């Protein structure tokens, strides 16, 4: 009996030693699963599983890293392009006040289709800026920021896919586009600062392994140099892949996992339920319109729309767009043109064009013209436009009829319009393009008024932008960022679940002791807010006293110094 107990004890100890990090898993109803964990070498490993993926369906996905949207956000971008997968950084950190991030340290290890699911394995080193809220260190922390179809915040706390386009910021997502283009069309990608991603053909012939139905942990036991050497060696084996299939290698149950630096699932018995991996299809040399924009030689084909002249619009009209809805913006001819310029820079102009074309479709009288446009819209839904499978099925079911009903596009129209409203419109309001357009219209009298009214400064978007730049220069921007977060909190439906979750996010980012963006409040006030959030007694007044305190702090010193700053004086010189 004692020998049996001792044996069981030693077995448990052995299993614990084999596990290099704690593995966390997040799922959502749409078949989007992410497993992640940190190993002893300070590397975070990921397995992303996307169910019901078609081999030739091109799309964007994103994984949000960071304490919140307000500044600590870092995005890992995943591009599925003609059956190949590219994983990189987003070239920008933060959302409200984004900063360039030129460091590309994402490593793609392997990917394959398993029982209709695309499984992608990649890793990222822990960075000094990461915090306990960003990544799982000892236990499974819930990420403070995740992505949900058609929304900026996923207030339910689940991981979801990001619809359609990269969560980029203006020119930085163009850098990402160019970077991926270089990966695909340049034979020598080592000249550009890139993560350790194999060439397109190399990726197509990655090593296959036996796998259970649920994605297990990544096998990254070899160094990157050895991995590249193995991959190059496999190229010789796959030159005649059409004539002779590549022999698959299996993961032996006896492999010494302790020599790897990877997370491991505790349910190791399931490894015996091996599933053969299907070979990734080699992409066709003929590219469809959805991928042409990634070709370096075709970059000039996307002619940018021009910003409207400022002669026909005054500042109050343009400033009203920030407080209105996306419908109000699109009803304004000039506003719509500015919005289109923003969408172009974010590589998302096709969403607005899609919505406009559906309106045009419903106005067409000619049957053949309707069918032709409907087929074109369907083609876009399978390439550049991200709609749900339900919306796609409704369209496909109707479009083969002799006289298809145009209302089959209603659900797709609703989904894309929701994406414009909940994702791209809020980003437009924060964008530098919109701020620069407002600045051109700003009368000098408005800026002069800021010197006598702190409230006028905070209430003006251009003024707040320059005030934030000044606060960044003195490393004191957290108070203004907290103020802006509370303004957004107050715009959410009162006493809703969304308000409760957003209030909790703000409290964790700005009011939790020791956070990077900690805002200092009187102890009793901080405790009161925390207690209300714990009791879910959250309403629009939750941060009222905190905002009064923060406004007083900003007004006492930073505001006075800003009025004498180079930023403010230079702006006055520029304005008419």
Short mmCIF file of C-alpha atoms in Angstrom, two decimals, residues 2-421:
data_model
loop_
_atom_site.label_atom_id
_atom_site.label_comp_id
_atom_site.label_asym_id
_atom_site.label_seq_id
_atom_site.Cartn_x
_atom_site.Cartn_y
_atom_site.Cartn_z
CA UNK A 2 2.80 2.39 0.94
CA UNK A 3 4.61 1.56 -2.30
CA UNK A 4 1.42 2.36 -4.25
CA UNK A 5 1.00 5.74 -2.51
CA UNK A 6 4.68 6.57 -3.05
CA UNK A 7 4.39 5.65 -6.73
CA UNK A 8 1.33 7.88 -7.16
CA UNK A 9 3.10 10.72 -5.37
CA UNK A 10 6.18 10.43 -7.59
CA UNK A 11 3.94 10.32 -10.67
CA UNK A 12 2.22 13.55 -9.63
CA UNK A 13 5.58 15.24 -9.00
CA UNK A 14 6.77 14.10 -12.44
CA UNK A 15 3.67 15.53 -14.14
CA UNK A 16 4.12 18.85 -12.34
CA UNK A 17 7.73 19.04 -13.51
CA UNK A 18 6.68 18.33 -17.08
CA UNK A 19 4.29 21.25 -17.11
CA UNK A 20 6.29 24.35 -17.89
CA UNK A 21 3.49 26.87 -17.45
CA UNK A 22 -0.11 27.18 -16.45
CA UNK A 23 -2.40 26.91 -19.48
CA UNK A 24 -5.48 29.07 -19.79
CA UNK A 25 -8.27 28.55 -22.26
CA UNK A 26 -10.97 30.92 -23.47
CA UNK A 27 -13.83 30.02 -25.81
CA UNK A 28 -16.81 31.67 -27.43
CA UNK A 29 -19.92 30.42 -29.16
CA UNK A 30 -18.60 31.22 -32.63
CA UNK A 31 -15.92 28.55 -32.48
CA UNK A 32 -13.10 30.91 -31.57
CA UNK A 33 -10.80 29.31 -28.98
CA UNK A 34 -7.50 30.58 -27.60
CA UNK A 35 -5.16 28.67 -25.30
CA UNK A 36 -2.24 30.55 -23.81
CA UNK A 37 0.39 30.19 -21.13
CA UNK A 38 3.83 31.45 -20.09
CA UNK A 39 6.84 29.15 -19.89
CA UNK A 40 9.93 29.33 -17.65
CA UNK A 41 11.83 31.24 -20.35
CA UNK A 42 9.38 34.16 -20.19
CA UNK A 43 7.66 33.31 -23.47
CA UNK A 44 3.89 33.30 -23.91
CA UNK A 45 2.64 30.47 -26.14
CA UNK A 46 -0.70 30.53 -27.96
CA UNK A 47 -2.90 28.05 -29.75
CA UNK A 48 -5.68 29.76 -31.71
CA UNK A 49 -8.43 27.49 -33.03
CA UNK A 50 -11.00 28.74 -35.56
CA UNK A 51 -13.85 26.33 -36.27
CA UNK A 52 -15.57 25.86 -39.63
CA UNK A 53 -12.82 27.57 -41.58
CA UNK A 54 -12.77 27.28 -45.37
CA UNK A 55 -9.31 26.87 -46.91
CA UNK A 56 -9.71 29.71 -49.38
CA UNK A 57 -11.52 32.23 -47.16
CA UNK A 58 -9.33 35.29 -46.50
CA UNK A 59 -9.80 37.18 -43.27
CA UNK A 60 -8.33 39.16 -40.38
CA UNK A 61 -8.27 38.13 -36.75
CA UNK A 62 -6.82 39.85 -33.73
CA UNK A 63 -5.88 39.05 -30.14
CA UNK A 64 -5.91 41.97 -27.72
CA UNK A 65 -3.09 42.21 -25.18
CA UNK A 66 -3.19 44.83 -22.49
CA UNK A 67 -4.65 46.36 -19.38
CA UNK A 68 -7.36 48.19 -21.32
CA UNK A 69 -8.13 49.99 -24.53
CA UNK A 70 -7.01 53.34 -23.18
CA UNK A 71 -3.27 53.02 -23.68
CA UNK A 72 -1.77 49.67 -22.75
CA UNK A 73 -3.36 47.76 -25.60
CA UNK A 74 -1.15 45.71 -27.88
CA UNK A 75 -2.64 43.68 -30.70
CA UNK A 76 -1.39 40.49 -32.32
CA UNK A 77 -2.69 40.46 -35.88
CA UNK A 78 -3.46 37.21 -37.71
CA UNK A 79 -4.02 37.30 -41.46
CA UNK A 80 -5.34 34.25 -43.32
CA UNK A 81 -4.40 34.70 -46.95
CA UNK A 82 -5.16 32.05 -49.58
CA UNK A 83 -4.71 29.23 -47.08
CA UNK A 84 -1.53 30.70 -45.57
CA UNK A 85 -1.25 32.32 -42.17
CA UNK A 86 0.76 35.42 -41.20
CA UNK A 87 1.09 36.52 -37.58
CA UNK A 88 2.64 39.87 -36.62
CA UNK A 89 2.36 42.79 -34.26
CA UNK A 90 0.08 45.64 -35.21
CA UNK A 91 2.88 48.23 -35.38
CA UNK A 92 1.14 50.29 -32.71
CA UNK A 93 0.56 50.15 -28.95
CA UNK A 94 -2.47 51.67 -27.31
CA UNK A 95 -5.83 52.82 -28.62
CA UNK A 96 -6.89 56.21 -27.30
CA UNK A 97 -3.30 57.51 -27.39
CA UNK A 98 -1.52 55.07 -29.72
CA UNK A 99 2.25 55.00 -30.01
CA UNK A 100 4.36 53.34 -32.73
CA UNK A 101 5.57 49.80 -32.05
CA UNK A 102 8.21 48.80 -34.57
CA UNK A 103 9.36 45.73 -32.62
CA UNK A 104 8.20 42.57 -34.36
CA UNK A 105 8.74 39.65 -31.99
CA UNK A 106 5.85 37.32 -32.79
CA UNK A 107 6.97 33.84 -33.88
CA UNK A 108 4.68 31.66 -35.97
CA UNK A 109 5.52 28.00 -35.33
CA UNK A 110 2.99 25.97 -37.30
CA UNK A 111 -0.62 25.76 -38.39
CA UNK A 112 -2.93 23.23 -40.00
CA UNK A 113 -6.56 22.29 -40.55
CA UNK A 114 -7.85 19.72 -38.07
CA UNK A 115 -11.40 18.41 -38.47
CA UNK A 116 -12.50 21.61 -40.17
CA UNK A 117 -10.78 23.88 -37.63
CA UNK A 118 -7.76 26.02 -38.43
CA UNK A 119 -5.23 25.65 -35.60
CA UNK A 120 -2.46 28.26 -35.38
CA UNK A 121 0.48 28.03 -32.95
CA UNK A 122 2.61 31.07 -32.21
CA UNK A 123 4.48 32.74 -29.35
CA UNK A 124 5.52 36.12 -28.03
CA UNK A 125 8.14 36.98 -25.38
CA UNK A 126 7.08 38.71 -22.19
CA UNK A 127 7.94 42.40 -22.40
CA UNK A 128 8.91 44.75 -19.57
CA UNK A 129 5.71 46.74 -20.13
CA UNK A 130 3.49 43.69 -19.58
CA UNK A 131 1.63 43.50 -16.27
CA UNK A 132 -0.14 40.85 -14.27
CA UNK A 133 -3.40 41.88 -15.95
CA UNK A 134 -1.98 41.41 -19.43
CA UNK A 135 -0.79 37.82 -19.34
CA UNK A 136 -1.11 34.68 -17.22
CA UNK A 137 1.90 34.56 -14.92
CA UNK A 138 1.10 32.08 -12.16
CA UNK A 139 -2.63 31.59 -12.56
CA UNK A 140 -5.23 32.11 -15.26
CA UNK A 141 -5.96 35.83 -15.36
CA UNK A 142 -8.90 36.97 -17.44
CA UNK A 143 -7.71 39.40 -20.09
CA UNK A 144 -8.96 42.92 -19.55
CA UNK A 145 -9.47 43.44 -23.26
CA UNK A 146 -10.88 41.04 -25.80
CA UNK A 147 -12.62 41.40 -29.14
CA UNK A 148 -16.19 40.71 -30.17
CA UNK A 149 -17.90 40.90 -33.58
CA UNK A 150 -19.06 44.42 -34.28
CA UNK A 151 -18.06 45.92 -30.95
CA UNK A 152 -15.06 47.59 -29.39
CA UNK A 153 -15.52 46.18 -25.91
CA UNK A 154 -16.51 42.59 -25.29
CA UNK A 155 -18.27 43.19 -22.00
CA UNK A 156 -19.11 39.53 -21.47
CA UNK A 157 -15.47 38.68 -20.86
CA UNK A 158 -15.08 36.10 -23.61
CA UNK A 159 -12.60 35.92 -26.44
CA UNK A 160 -14.14 36.47 -29.85
CA UNK A 161 -13.02 37.05 -33.38
CA UNK A 162 -12.38 40.54 -34.64
CA UNK A 163 -14.49 41.28 -37.71
CA UNK A 164 -13.08 42.02 -41.09
CA UNK A 165 -10.19 44.39 -40.75
CA UNK A 166 -7.18 45.00 -38.54
CA UNK A 167 -7.62 46.95 -35.35
CA UNK A 168 -4.95 49.31 -36.63
CA UNK A 169 -4.31 52.99 -36.28
CA UNK A 170 -4.08 55.02 -39.47
CA UNK A 171 -0.71 54.67 -41.18
CA UNK A 172 0.55 51.93 -38.89
CA UNK A 173 -1.81 49.33 -40.30
CA UNK A 174 -0.53 50.30 -43.76
CA UNK A 175 2.94 49.35 -42.48
CA UNK A 176 1.47 46.00 -41.52
CA UNK A 177 0.00 45.58 -45.00
CA UNK A 178 3.35 46.36 -46.61
CA UNK A 179 5.10 44.03 -44.19
CA UNK A 180 2.84 41.11 -45.09
CA UNK A 181 3.24 41.97 -48.75
CA UNK A 182 6.99 41.72 -48.39
CA UNK A 183 6.63 38.36 -46.66
CA UNK A 184 4.59 37.01 -49.52
CA UNK A 185 6.29 38.50 -52.55
CA UNK A 186 9.91 39.02 -51.55
CA UNK A 187 12.15 35.98 -51.57
CA UNK A 188 14.61 37.48 -49.10
CA UNK A 189 12.49 38.70 -46.19
CA UNK A 190 15.45 38.91 -43.82
CA UNK A 191 16.18 42.45 -45.01
CA UNK A 192 13.11 43.80 -43.22
CA UNK A 193 12.57 43.77 -39.44
CA UNK A 194 10.36 40.72 -39.23
CA UNK A 195 9.38 38.05 -36.72
CA UNK A 196 10.66 34.54 -37.15
CA UNK A 197 8.07 33.53 -39.74
CA UNK A 198 8.91 31.04 -42.45
CA UNK A 199 8.46 31.91 -46.12
CA UNK A 200 5.06 31.28 -47.69
CA UNK A 201 6.15 28.03 -49.30
CA UNK A 202 7.91 26.98 -46.12
CA UNK A 203 4.74 27.52 -44.13
CA UNK A 204 2.80 25.39 -46.58
CA UNK A 205 5.01 22.43 -45.75
CA UNK A 206 5.22 22.69 -41.99
CA UNK A 207 5.63 19.53 -39.99
CA UNK A 208 2.34 17.73 -39.31
CA UNK A 209 1.64 16.06 -36.01
CA UNK A 210 -1.01 13.82 -34.55
CA UNK A 211 -3.50 15.81 -32.58
CA UNK A 212 -6.60 15.47 -30.46
CA UNK A 213 -9.85 17.23 -31.32
CA UNK A 214 -9.13 20.08 -28.93
CA UNK A 215 -5.94 21.97 -29.77
CA UNK A 216 -3.18 20.95 -27.39
CA UNK A 217 -0.17 23.03 -26.48
CA UNK A 218 2.40 24.14 -29.05
CA UNK A 219 5.37 21.93 -29.77
CA UNK A 220 8.27 24.35 -29.85
CA UNK A 221 11.08 22.18 -28.60
CA UNK A 222 13.57 23.27 -31.22
CA UNK A 223 15.34 26.55 -31.61
CA UNK A 224 14.27 28.91 -34.39
CA UNK A 225 17.42 28.14 -36.40
CA UNK A 226 16.82 24.42 -36.26
CA UNK A 227 13.16 24.94 -37.13
CA UNK A 228 14.10 26.94 -40.23
CA UNK A 229 16.66 24.31 -41.23
CA UNK A 230 14.08 21.55 -40.88
CA UNK A 231 11.58 23.56 -42.88
CA UNK A 232 14.07 24.21 -45.69
CA UNK A 233 14.86 20.51 -45.76
CA UNK A 234 11.20 19.75 -46.16
CA UNK A 235 11.02 21.99 -49.22
CA UNK A 236 13.00 19.41 -51.17
CA UNK A 237 10.49 16.78 -50.12
CA UNK A 238 7.49 18.87 -51.22
CA UNK A 239 8.74 20.01 -54.65
CA UNK A 240 6.76 17.16 -56.19
CA UNK A 241 3.92 17.31 -53.69
CA UNK A 242 1.28 16.91 -56.38
CA UNK A 243 2.78 13.60 -57.44
CA UNK A 244 3.93 12.26 -54.08
CA UNK A 245 2.27 13.25 -50.79
CA UNK A 246 4.49 14.26 -47.89
CA UNK A 247 4.83 11.63 -45.20
CA UNK A 248 3.40 12.83 -41.92
CA UNK A 249 5.37 12.71 -38.71
CA UNK A 250 3.64 11.86 -35.49
CA UNK A 251 4.24 13.21 -32.04
CA UNK A 252 5.48 10.26 -30.04
CA UNK A 253 3.86 9.71 -26.71
CA UNK A 254 7.29 9.06 -25.26
CA UNK A 255 8.68 12.48 -26.24
CA UNK A 256 10.39 14.14 -23.32
CA UNK A 257 8.17 17.15 -22.73
CA UNK A 258 10.44 18.39 -20.00
CA UNK A 259 12.95 19.41 -22.66
CA UNK A 260 10.47 21.75 -24.28
CA UNK A 261 9.65 25.28 -23.25
CA UNK A 262 5.95 24.94 -23.91
CA UNK A 263 2.76 24.87 -21.88
CA UNK A 264 1.08 21.51 -21.58
CA UNK A 265 -2.49 20.45 -20.98
CA UNK A 266 -3.05 18.35 -17.89
CA UNK A 267 -5.37 16.02 -19.79
CA UNK A 268 -2.46 14.25 -21.45
CA UNK A 269 -4.40 10.99 -21.88
CA UNK A 270 -6.27 12.56 -24.77
CA UNK A 271 -3.05 12.55 -26.77
CA UNK A 272 -3.82 8.95 -27.62
CA UNK A 273 -6.85 10.11 -29.60
CA UNK A 274 -4.71 11.06 -32.56
CA UNK A 275 -6.19 12.86 -35.54
CA UNK A 276 -4.33 13.13 -38.81
CA UNK A 277 -3.71 16.68 -39.92
CA UNK A 278 -4.74 17.60 -43.45
CA UNK A 279 -2.13 19.18 -45.65
CA UNK A 280 -2.47 22.93 -46.04
CA UNK A 281 -3.37 23.77 -49.63
CA UNK A 282 -0.65 25.56 -51.57
CA UNK A 283 -2.07 28.96 -52.56
CA UNK A 284 -2.97 29.57 -56.16
CA UNK A 285 -0.72 31.87 -58.13
CA UNK A 286 -3.78 33.74 -59.30
CA UNK A 287 -4.81 36.12 -56.56
CA UNK A 288 -8.36 37.28 -56.02
CA UNK A 289 -9.29 40.97 -55.61
CA UNK A 290 -9.34 40.64 -51.84
CA UNK A 291 -5.62 39.96 -51.70
CA UNK A 292 -4.38 42.22 -54.47
CA UNK A 293 -3.84 45.08 -52.06
CA UNK A 294 -1.15 43.01 -50.34
CA UNK A 295 0.94 42.83 -53.51
CA UNK A 296 3.74 45.35 -53.38
CA UNK A 297 3.46 46.12 -57.09
CA UNK A 298 -0.24 46.89 -56.76
CA UNK A 299 -0.06 49.36 -53.88
CA UNK A 300 -0.59 52.32 -56.20
CA UNK A 301 -3.92 50.92 -57.43
CA UNK A 302 -5.73 52.07 -54.30
CA UNK A 303 -6.16 55.75 -55.01
CA UNK A 304 -6.81 57.60 -51.76
CA UNK A 305 -9.96 59.71 -51.56
CA UNK A 306 -9.34 63.40 -51.08
CA UNK A 307 -10.40 65.31 -48.00
CA UNK A 308 -13.16 67.84 -48.66
CA UNK A 309 -12.22 71.53 -48.76
CA UNK A 310 -12.76 73.47 -45.55
CA UNK A 311 -14.37 76.46 -47.28
CA UNK A 312 -17.89 75.00 -47.19
CA UNK A 313 -18.02 73.95 -43.55
CA UNK A 314 -17.64 75.63 -40.18
CA UNK A 315 -16.14 74.26 -37.00
CA UNK A 316 -19.37 73.68 -35.00
CA UNK A 317 -20.78 71.47 -37.75
CA UNK A 318 -17.66 69.29 -37.93
CA UNK A 319 -17.31 69.18 -34.14
CA UNK A 320 -20.88 67.89 -33.81
CA UNK A 321 -19.91 64.61 -35.48
CA UNK A 322 -18.13 63.45 -32.33
CA UNK A 323 -21.30 63.65 -30.24
CA UNK A 324 -23.67 62.30 -32.89
CA UNK A 325 -24.23 58.86 -34.36
CA UNK A 326 -22.70 57.25 -37.41
CA UNK A 327 -26.01 57.87 -39.21
CA UNK A 328 -25.71 61.59 -38.51
CA UNK A 329 -22.18 61.52 -39.88
CA UNK A 330 -23.17 59.67 -43.06
CA UNK A 331 -26.13 61.99 -43.63
CA UNK A 332 -23.64 64.86 -43.75
CA UNK A 333 -22.05 64.85 -47.22
CA UNK A 334 -18.78 66.36 -46.01
CA UNK A 335 -18.72 64.19 -42.89
CA UNK A 336 -19.17 61.07 -45.00
CA UNK A 337 -16.24 62.10 -47.21
CA UNK A 338 -13.96 62.62 -44.20
CA UNK A 339 -15.09 59.28 -42.76
CA UNK A 340 -14.28 57.57 -46.07
CA UNK A 341 -10.75 59.00 -45.95
CA UNK A 342 -10.34 57.56 -42.45
CA UNK A 343 -11.65 54.15 -43.54
CA UNK A 344 -9.23 54.15 -46.46
CA UNK A 345 -6.28 54.70 -44.14
CA UNK A 346 -7.56 51.82 -41.97
CA UNK A 347 -7.98 49.57 -45.03
CA UNK A 348 -11.72 49.33 -44.33
CA UNK A 349 -13.38 51.54 -46.94
CA UNK A 350 -15.08 48.49 -48.48
CA UNK A 351 -17.48 48.35 -45.50
CA UNK A 352 -18.99 51.74 -46.28
CA UNK A 353 -19.01 50.99 -50.02
CA UNK A 354 -20.83 47.72 -49.27
CA UNK A 355 -23.56 49.48 -47.27
CA UNK A 356 -23.97 52.12 -49.99
CA UNK A 357 -24.20 49.48 -52.71
CA UNK A 358 -26.97 47.66 -50.84
CA UNK A 359 -28.94 50.92 -50.78
CA UNK A 360 -28.30 51.28 -54.52
CA UNK A 361 -29.38 47.66 -55.05
CA UNK A 362 -32.78 48.30 -53.50
CA UNK A 363 -33.34 51.22 -55.86
CA UNK A 364 -32.54 49.31 -59.07
CA UNK A 365 -35.52 48.50 -61.29
CA UNK A 366 -33.81 46.39 -63.94
CA UNK A 367 -33.86 42.69 -63.05
CA UNK A 368 -30.54 41.84 -64.73
CA UNK A 369 -28.76 44.78 -63.13
CA UNK A 370 -30.06 43.66 -59.73
CA UNK A 371 -28.85 40.09 -60.21
CA UNK A 372 -25.45 41.28 -61.41
CA UNK A 373 -24.98 43.57 -58.41
CA UNK A 374 -26.24 40.89 -56.02
CA UNK A 375 -23.66 38.44 -57.34
CA UNK A 376 -20.94 41.06 -56.95
CA UNK A 377 -22.02 41.74 -53.36
CA UNK A 378 -22.00 38.01 -52.62
CA UNK A 379 -18.45 37.75 -53.96
CA UNK A 380 -17.41 40.54 -51.60
CA UNK A 381 -19.04 38.74 -48.66
CA UNK A 382 -16.72 35.79 -49.24
CA UNK A 383 -13.57 37.88 -49.70
CA UNK A 384 -13.32 41.41 -48.32
CA UNK A 385 -16.51 41.78 -46.23
CA UNK A 386 -16.89 39.90 -42.96
CA UNK A 387 -20.46 38.70 -42.38
CA UNK A 388 -21.83 35.84 -40.32
CA UNK A 389 -22.42 32.40 -41.79
CA UNK A 390 -26.15 32.90 -41.27
CA UNK A 391 -26.16 36.07 -43.36
CA UNK A 392 -24.10 34.35 -46.04
CA UNK A 393 -26.48 31.38 -46.16
CA UNK A 394 -29.50 33.66 -46.57
CA UNK A 395 -27.86 35.36 -49.55
CA UNK A 396 -26.73 32.12 -51.22
CA UNK A 397 -30.16 30.55 -50.77
CA UNK A 398 -31.93 33.47 -52.47
CA UNK A 399 -29.45 34.50 -55.16
CA UNK A 400 -29.92 31.38 -57.32
CA UNK A 401 -33.59 32.15 -57.86
CA UNK A 402 -34.81 33.62 -61.13
CA UNK A 403 -35.83 36.88 -59.45
CA UNK A 404 -34.03 36.98 -56.07
CA UNK A 405 -35.36 39.16 -53.28
CA UNK A 406 -32.96 41.98 -52.42
CA UNK A 407 -33.99 41.74 -48.76
CA UNK A 408 -31.72 38.70 -48.46
CA UNK A 409 -28.92 41.23 -47.87
CA UNK A 410 -30.70 42.83 -44.90
CA UNK A 411 -28.86 40.82 -42.25
CA UNK A 412 -25.47 41.39 -43.89
CA UNK A 413 -26.29 45.10 -44.19
CA UNK A 414 -27.20 45.21 -40.50
CA UNK A 415 -23.98 43.45 -39.44
CA UNK A 416 -21.67 45.66 -41.50
CA UNK A 417 -23.54 48.80 -40.41
CA UNK A 418 -23.13 47.66 -36.81
CA UNK A 419 -19.41 47.25 -37.41
CA UNK A 420 -19.21 50.80 -38.75
CA UNK A 421 -21.15 52.11 -35.77
#
